[in-house]
Amino acid sequence: MNPKSCLNCGHKISDEFCSHCGQKADTARITPQTLIKTDILGSIWHIEARFFRTVKHILFGPGRMAMDYISGKRIKYYNLFSLLLILFGFNVLTMHFYLHLNPAEIPEGSSNILDFFSKYSKTILFVIIPMLAVNAFFVFKRKKLNIAEHFIIGTVSLLGILILLLFNDMVSLIGLWKPAAKIFAILDKASVVLLALFPAVTYWNAFKNSYSKPGLLWRVSVLYVLMGIESLAVIIVLFRIF
């Protein structure tokens, strides 16, 4: 049987994919059937499956997922930086809807502070990644990861924070319905606790096989102290400048 030629680049195909450009060997003329099955439904399912798989791994095994990603196991995950932008956009939308539907939640005299955080929230959030990366590079030095690899762990940690923030905003929105207010107030407080603990969970999950529990505990504690001091400094500087 003669090998087929790739319709994209013209190279001979002997396997499922073209070894030169990566296009699938079964690519053929577009028909109504293939348009619906492959081009529309197939692409949507492929994107959604990777998206939700990545979200699941971030929530239930963030450190392990980050280490897998660093080690080269990336095909099953959605692009981390695209996911970061998507989640940030959803967070901005849900917060906007919440404040629009519940203006009483804005304390008197705090509009300037809210305007500041609304305008510079992206800067504040995204500066968390390099801060986490630099601090963790020194705190977890025994692992011998480079700064870019620590950047990935920091990104996964921030993704988890954004997912929990989105959950928190959605809980707050549903909590505006009075009959469910008490239940969702409890969920709201629980999600805030998870938000605060998520970076610790990420680094514990990533390095639990590299350090003893006491060694890992003091390193995570030092990381939190450094992040708290640096985050406060960034907020003060931005607030005074702008």
mmCIF file of C-alpha atoms in Angstrom:
data_model
loop_
_atom_site.group_PDB
_atom_site.id
_atom_site.type_symbol
_atom_site.label_atom_id
_atom_site.label_comp_id
_atom_site.label_asym_id
_atom_site.label_seq_id
_atom_site.Cartn_x
_atom_site.Cartn_y
_atom_site.Cartn_z
ATOM 1 C CA MET A 1 0.000 0.000 0.000
ATOM 2 C CA ASN A 2 1.452 3.364 -1.048
ATOM 3 C CA PRO A 3 1.729 5.943 1.723
ATOM 4 C CA LYS A 4 -0.564 8.949 1.466
ATOM 5 C CA SER A 5 0.694 12.482 1.080
ATOM 6 C CA CYS A 6 -0.079 15.042 3.740
ATOM 7 C CA LEU A 7 -2.646 17.530 2.452
ATOM 8 C CA ASN A 8 -0.978 20.315 4.435
ATOM 9 C CA CYS A 9 2.722 20.013 3.563
ATOM 10 C CA GLY A 10 2.894 17.249 0.906
ATOM 11 C CA HIS A 11 5.189 14.919 2.882
ATOM 12 C CA LYS A 12 4.519 11.181 2.847
ATOM 13 C CA ILE A 13 2.452 9.860 5.768
ATOM 14 C CA SER A 14 2.998 6.388 7.201
ATOM 15 C CA ASP A 15 1.340 6.863 10.581
ATOM 16 C CA GLU A 16 -1.639 8.561 12.213
ATOM 17 C CA PHE A 17 0.014 11.979 11.990
ATOM 18 C CA CYS A 18 2.352 13.648 9.518
ATOM 19 C CA SER A 19 5.874 13.490 10.960
ATOM 20 C CA HIS A 20 6.743 16.838 9.318
ATOM 21 C CA CYS A 21 3.868 19.190 10.277
ATOM 22 C CA GLY A 22 1.767 17.123 12.709
ATOM 23 C CA GLN A 23 -1.505 17.200 10.760
ATOM 24 C CA LYS A 24 -3.723 14.112 11.099
ATOM 25 C CA ALA A 25 -3.456 11.554 8.308
ATOM 26 C CA ASP A 26 -7.231 11.193 7.939
ATOM 27 C CA THR A 27 -7.729 14.877 7.058
ATOM 28 C CA ALA A 28 -10.029 14.904 4.036
ATOM 29 C CA ARG A 29 -12.534 17.011 2.176
ATOM 30 C CA ILE A 30 -14.984 18.885 4.418
ATOM 31 C CA THR A 31 -18.510 17.489 4.260
ATOM 32 C CA PRO A 32 -21.605 18.419 6.304
ATOM 33 C CA GLN A 33 -20.959 15.356 8.472
ATOM 34 C CA THR A 34 -17.270 16.065 9.153
ATOM 35 C CA LEU A 35 -17.996 19.774 9.666
ATOM 36 C CA ILE A 36 -20.356 19.007 12.549
ATOM 37 C CA LYS A 37 -18.614 15.934 13.977
ATOM 38 C CA THR A 38 -14.952 16.900 13.675
ATOM 39 C CA ASP A 39 -14.560 20.631 13.115
ATOM 40 C CA ILE A 40 -17.292 21.910 15.461
ATOM 41 C CA LEU A 41 -18.150 19.279 18.094
ATOM 42 C CA GLY A 42 -14.704 17.682 18.059
ATOM 43 C CA SER A 43 -12.829 20.913 18.645
ATOM 44 C CA ILE A 44 -15.236 22.063 21.372
ATOM 45 C CA TRP A 45 -15.018 18.706 23.186
ATOM 46 C CA HIS A 46 -11.220 18.656 22.875
ATOM 47 C CA ILE A 47 -10.867 22.148 24.355
ATOM 48 C CA GLU A 48 -13.468 21.599 27.099
ATOM 49 C CA ALA A 49 -12.040 18.218 28.122
ATOM 50 C CA ARG A 50 -8.536 19.655 28.555
ATOM 51 C CA PHE A 51 -9.908 22.766 30.263
ATOM 52 C CA PHE A 52 -11.895 20.910 32.916
ATOM 53 C CA ARG A 53 -9.210 18.247 33.360
ATOM 54 C CA THR A 54 -6.686 20.991 34.079
ATOM 55 C CA VAL A 55 -9.032 22.716 36.539
ATOM 56 C CA LYS A 56 -9.607 19.392 38.337
ATOM 57 C CA HIS A 57 -5.874 18.720 38.667
ATOM 58 C CA ILE A 58 -5.233 22.274 39.887
ATOM 59 C CA LEU A 59 -7.825 21.917 42.649
ATOM 60 C CA PHE A 60 -7.044 18.379 43.796
ATOM 61 C CA GLY A 61 -3.327 17.986 43.082
ATOM 62 C CA PRO A 62 -1.806 21.386 42.252
ATOM 63 C CA GLY A 63 1.788 20.621 43.238
ATOM 64 C CA ARG A 64 1.790 17.229 41.560
ATOM 65 C CA MET A 65 0.331 18.749 38.391
ATOM 66 C CA ALA A 66 2.958 21.523 38.411
ATOM 67 C CA MET A 67 5.770 18.982 38.771
ATOM 68 C CA ASP A 68 4.280 16.864 35.947
ATOM 69 C CA TYR A 69 4.106 19.967 33.758
ATOM 70 C CA ILE A 70 7.714 20.831 34.577
ATOM 71 C CA SER A 71 8.844 17.273 33.804
ATOM 72 C CA GLY A 72 7.323 17.510 30.294
ATOM 73 C CA LYS A 73 3.877 15.904 30.744
ATOM 74 C CA ARG A 74 1.934 18.738 29.147
ATOM 75 C CA ILE A 75 -0.233 17.435 26.306
ATOM 76 C CA LYS A 76 -3.198 16.608 28.575
ATOM 77 C CA TYR A 77 -3.277 20.064 30.162
ATOM 78 C CA TYR A 78 -4.776 23.309 28.908
ATOM 79 C CA ASN A 79 -2.227 26.078 28.351
ATOM 80 C CA LEU A 80 -1.630 27.530 31.822
ATOM 81 C CA PHE A 81 -1.257 31.141 30.717
ATOM 82 C CA SER A 82 -4.364 31.071 28.508
ATOM 83 C CA LEU A 83 -6.259 29.596 31.458
ATOM 84 C CA LEU A 84 -4.916 32.387 33.667
ATOM 85 C CA LEU A 85 -6.371 35.068 31.378
ATOM 86 C CA ILE A 86 -9.720 33.246 31.045
ATOM 87 C CA LEU A 87 -10.128 32.836 34.802
ATOM 88 C CA PHE A 88 -9.110 36.423 35.456
ATOM 89 C CA GLY A 89 -11.746 37.616 32.971
ATOM 90 C CA PHE A 90 -14.460 35.523 34.636
ATOM 91 C CA ASN A 91 -13.442 36.883 38.047
ATOM 92 C CA VAL A 92 -13.746 40.477 36.855
ATOM 93 C CA LEU A 93 -17.213 39.760 35.387
ATOM 94 C CA THR A 94 -18.610 38.007 38.456
ATOM 95 C CA MET A 95 -17.318 40.707 40.812
ATOM 96 C CA HIS A 96 -18.846 43.381 38.554
ATOM 97 C CA PHE A 97 -22.242 41.620 38.620
ATOM 98 C CA TYR A 98 -22.088 41.135 42.387
ATOM 99 C CA LEU A 99 -21.358 44.796 43.110
ATOM 100 C CA HIS A 100 -24.001 45.864 40.565
ATOM 101 C CA LEU A 101 -26.669 43.645 42.158
ATOM 102 C CA ASN A 102 -25.635 44.455 45.717
ATOM 103 C CA PRO A 103 -24.440 48.083 45.897
ATOM 104 C CA ALA A 104 -25.131 48.119 49.654
ATOM 105 C CA GLU A 105 -22.061 45.888 50.032
ATOM 106 C CA ILE A 106 -19.809 48.865 49.220
ATOM 107 C CA PRO A 107 -19.003 50.599 52.527
ATOM 108 C CA GLU A 108 -19.365 54.372 52.635
ATOM 109 C CA GLY A 109 -16.097 56.148 51.938
ATOM 110 C CA SER A 110 -14.387 53.072 50.476
ATOM 111 C CA SER A 111 -15.043 53.812 46.804
ATOM 112 C CA ASN A 112 -11.488 55.066 46.269
ATOM 113 C CA ILE A 113 -10.027 51.840 47.635
ATOM 114 C CA LEU A 114 -12.378 49.740 45.498
ATOM 115 C CA ASP A 115 -11.533 51.813 42.426
ATOM 116 C CA PHE A 116 -7.841 51.277 43.144
ATOM 117 C CA PHE A 117 -8.162 47.493 43.439
ATOM 118 C CA SER A 118 -10.458 47.343 40.403
ATOM 119 C CA LYS A 119 -7.930 49.264 38.309
ATOM 120 C CA TYR A 120 -4.755 47.556 39.531
ATOM 121 C CA SER A 121 -6.038 44.107 40.528
ATOM 122 C CA LYS A 122 -4.399 42.593 37.449
ATOM 123 C CA THR A 123 -1.021 44.062 38.418
ATOM 124 C CA ILE A 124 -1.397 42.934 42.028
ATOM 125 C CA LEU A 125 -2.459 39.410 41.090
ATOM 126 C CA PHE A 126 0.120 38.838 38.382
ATOM 127 C CA VAL A 127 2.983 40.134 40.491
ATOM 128 C CA ILE A 128 2.219 37.219 42.835
ATOM 129 C CA ILE A 129 3.723 34.757 40.324
ATOM 130 C CA PRO A 130 7.254 36.238 40.120
ATOM 131 C CA MET A 131 7.216 36.846 43.889
ATOM 132 C CA LEU A 132 6.309 33.221 44.545
ATOM 133 C CA ALA A 133 8.896 32.049 42.008
ATOM 134 C CA VAL A 134 11.785 34.077 43.459
ATOM 135 C CA ASN A 135 10.937 33.321 47.088
ATOM 136 C CA ALA A 136 10.416 29.604 46.446
ATOM 137 C CA PHE A 137 13.657 29.432 44.446
ATOM 138 C CA PHE A 138 15.578 30.243 47.639
ATOM 139 C CA VAL A 139 13.287 28.588 50.198
ATOM 140 C CA PHE A 140 13.111 25.252 48.307
ATOM 141 C CA LYS A 141 16.657 25.371 46.949
ATOM 142 C CA ARG A 142 17.368 21.675 47.610
ATOM 143 C CA LYS A 143 14.993 20.683 44.779
ATOM 144 C CA LYS A 144 17.314 22.457 42.291
ATOM 145 C CA LEU A 145 14.558 23.832 40.069
ATOM 146 C CA ASN A 146 15.406 26.885 37.998
ATOM 147 C CA ILE A 147 13.510 30.169 38.298
ATOM 148 C CA ALA A 148 11.339 29.431 35.233
ATOM 149 C CA GLU A 149 10.237 26.107 36.745
ATOM 150 C CA HIS A 150 9.340 27.854 39.987
ATOM 151 C CA PHE A 151 7.414 30.323 37.813
ATOM 152 C CA ILE A 152 5.229 27.390 36.665
ATOM 153 C CA ILE A 153 4.517 26.320 40.254
ATOM 154 C CA GLY A 154 3.620 29.929 41.095
ATOM 155 C CA THR A 155 1.297 30.055 38.087
ATOM 156 C CA VAL A 156 -0.511 26.876 39.147
ATOM 157 C CA SER A 157 -0.868 28.333 42.652
ATOM 158 C CA LEU A 158 -2.367 31.557 41.280
ATOM 159 C CA LEU A 159 -4.699 29.555 39.022
ATOM 160 C CA GLY A 160 -6.033 27.765 42.091
ATOM 161 C CA ILE A 161 -6.554 31.101 43.830
ATOM 162 C CA LEU A 162 -8.455 32.446 40.798
ATOM 163 C CA ILE A 163 -10.657 29.322 40.633
ATOM 164 C CA LEU A 164 -11.496 29.673 44.336
ATOM 165 C CA LEU A 165 -12.084 33.426 43.914
ATOM 166 C CA LEU A 166 -14.504 32.669 41.089
ATOM 167 C CA PHE A 167 -16.274 30.105 43.289
ATOM 168 C CA ASN A 168 -16.394 32.672 46.099
ATOM 169 C CA ASP A 169 -17.903 35.312 43.792
ATOM 170 C CA MET A 170 -20.518 32.846 42.515
ATOM 171 C CA VAL A 171 -21.376 31.827 46.088
ATOM 172 C CA SER A 172 -21.769 35.515 46.979
ATOM 173 C CA LEU A 173 -24.054 36.046 43.978
ATOM 174 C CA ILE A 174 -26.271 33.076 44.868
ATOM 175 C CA GLY A 175 -26.188 34.193 48.505
ATOM 176 C CA LEU A 176 -28.074 37.340 47.511
ATOM 177 C CA TRP A 177 -31.142 35.057 47.342
ATOM 178 C CA LYS A 178 -32.386 35.463 50.919
ATOM 179 C CA PRO A 179 -33.615 31.871 51.582
ATOM 180 C CA ALA A 180 -30.116 30.535 50.827
ATOM 181 C CA ALA A 181 -28.174 33.366 52.478
ATOM 182 C CA LYS A 182 -27.099 31.472 55.638
ATOM 183 C CA ILE A 183 -25.886 28.356 53.807
ATOM 184 C CA PHE A 184 -23.949 30.353 51.245
ATOM 185 C CA ALA A 185 -22.481 32.608 53.946
ATOM 186 C CA ILE A 186 -20.844 29.479 55.417
ATOM 187 C CA LEU A 187 -19.573 28.443 51.969
ATOM 188 C CA ASP A 188 -18.255 31.959 51.450
ATOM 189 C CA LYS A 189 -16.184 31.816 54.668
ATOM 190 C CA ALA A 190 -14.917 28.320 53.840
ATOM 191 C CA SER A 191 -13.766 29.440 50.388
ATOM 192 C CA VAL A 192 -11.871 32.390 51.929
ATOM 193 C CA VAL A 193 -9.979 29.962 54.197
ATOM 194 C CA LEU A 194 -9.161 27.751 51.200
ATOM 195 C CA LEU A 195 -7.945 30.827 49.303
ATOM 196 C CA ALA A 196 -5.492 31.653 52.054
ATOM 197 C CA LEU A 197 -4.235 28.074 52.313
ATOM 198 C CA PHE A 198 -4.011 27.229 48.614
ATOM 199 C CA PRO A 199 -0.354 28.284 48.031
ATOM 200 C CA ALA A 200 0.635 26.182 51.071
ATOM 201 C CA VAL A 201 -1.264 23.204 49.653
ATOM 202 C CA THR A 202 0.439 23.674 46.281
ATOM 203 C CA TYR A 203 3.991 23.715 47.645
ATOM 204 C CA TRP A 204 3.306 20.957 50.170
ATOM 205 C CA ASN A 205 1.899 18.787 47.387
ATOM 206 C CA ALA A 206 4.852 19.582 45.115
ATOM 207 C CA PHE A 207 7.680 18.975 47.610
ATOM 208 C CA LYS A 208 6.256 16.509 50.153
ATOM 209 C CA ASN A 209 8.622 13.769 48.912
ATOM 210 C CA SER A 210 11.681 16.052 49.021
ATOM 211 C CA TYR A 211 11.546 17.310 52.619
ATOM 212 C CA SER A 212 10.561 16.028 56.052
ATOM 213 C CA LYS A 213 7.234 17.324 57.385
ATOM 214 C CA PRO A 214 8.881 19.727 59.879
ATOM 215 C CA GLY A 215 11.302 20.930 57.168
ATOM 216 C CA LEU A 216 8.459 21.490 54.737
ATOM 217 C CA LEU A 217 6.344 23.212 57.392
ATOM 218 C CA TRP A 218 8.934 25.854 58.275
ATOM 219 C CA ARG A 219 9.762 26.458 54.611
ATOM 220 C CA VAL A 220 6.099 27.036 53.722
ATOM 221 C CA SER A 221 5.776 29.324 56.765
ATOM 222 C CA VAL A 222 8.789 31.374 55.664
ATOM 223 C CA LEU A 223 7.310 31.585 52.149
ATOM 224 C CA TYR A 224 4.061 32.984 53.595
ATOM 225 C CA VAL A 225 5.883 35.566 55.714
ATOM 226 C CA LEU A 226 7.916 36.756 52.725
ATOM 227 C CA MET A 227 4.840 36.882 50.474
ATOM 228 C CA GLY A 228 2.864 38.824 53.090
ATOM 229 C CA ILE A 229 5.576 41.465 53.533
ATOM 230 C CA GLU A 230 6.197 41.841 49.774
ATOM 231 C CA SER A 231 2.471 41.940 48.869
ATOM 232 C CA LEU A 232 1.851 44.668 51.442
ATOM 233 C CA ALA A 233 4.817 46.644 50.094
ATOM 234 C CA VAL A 234 3.537 46.358 46.487
ATOM 235 C CA ILE A 235 0.029 47.507 47.477
ATOM 236 C CA ILE A 236 1.365 50.483 49.471
ATOM 237 C CA VAL A 237 3.670 51.569 46.627
ATOM 238 C CA LEU A 238 0.933 51.276 43.979
ATOM 239 C CA PHE A 239 -1.613 53.060 46.171
ATOM 240 C CA ARG A 240 0.715 55.984 46.874
ATOM 241 C CA ILE A 241 1.893 56.347 43.274
ATOM 242 C CA PHE A 242 -1.473 56.026 41.548
#
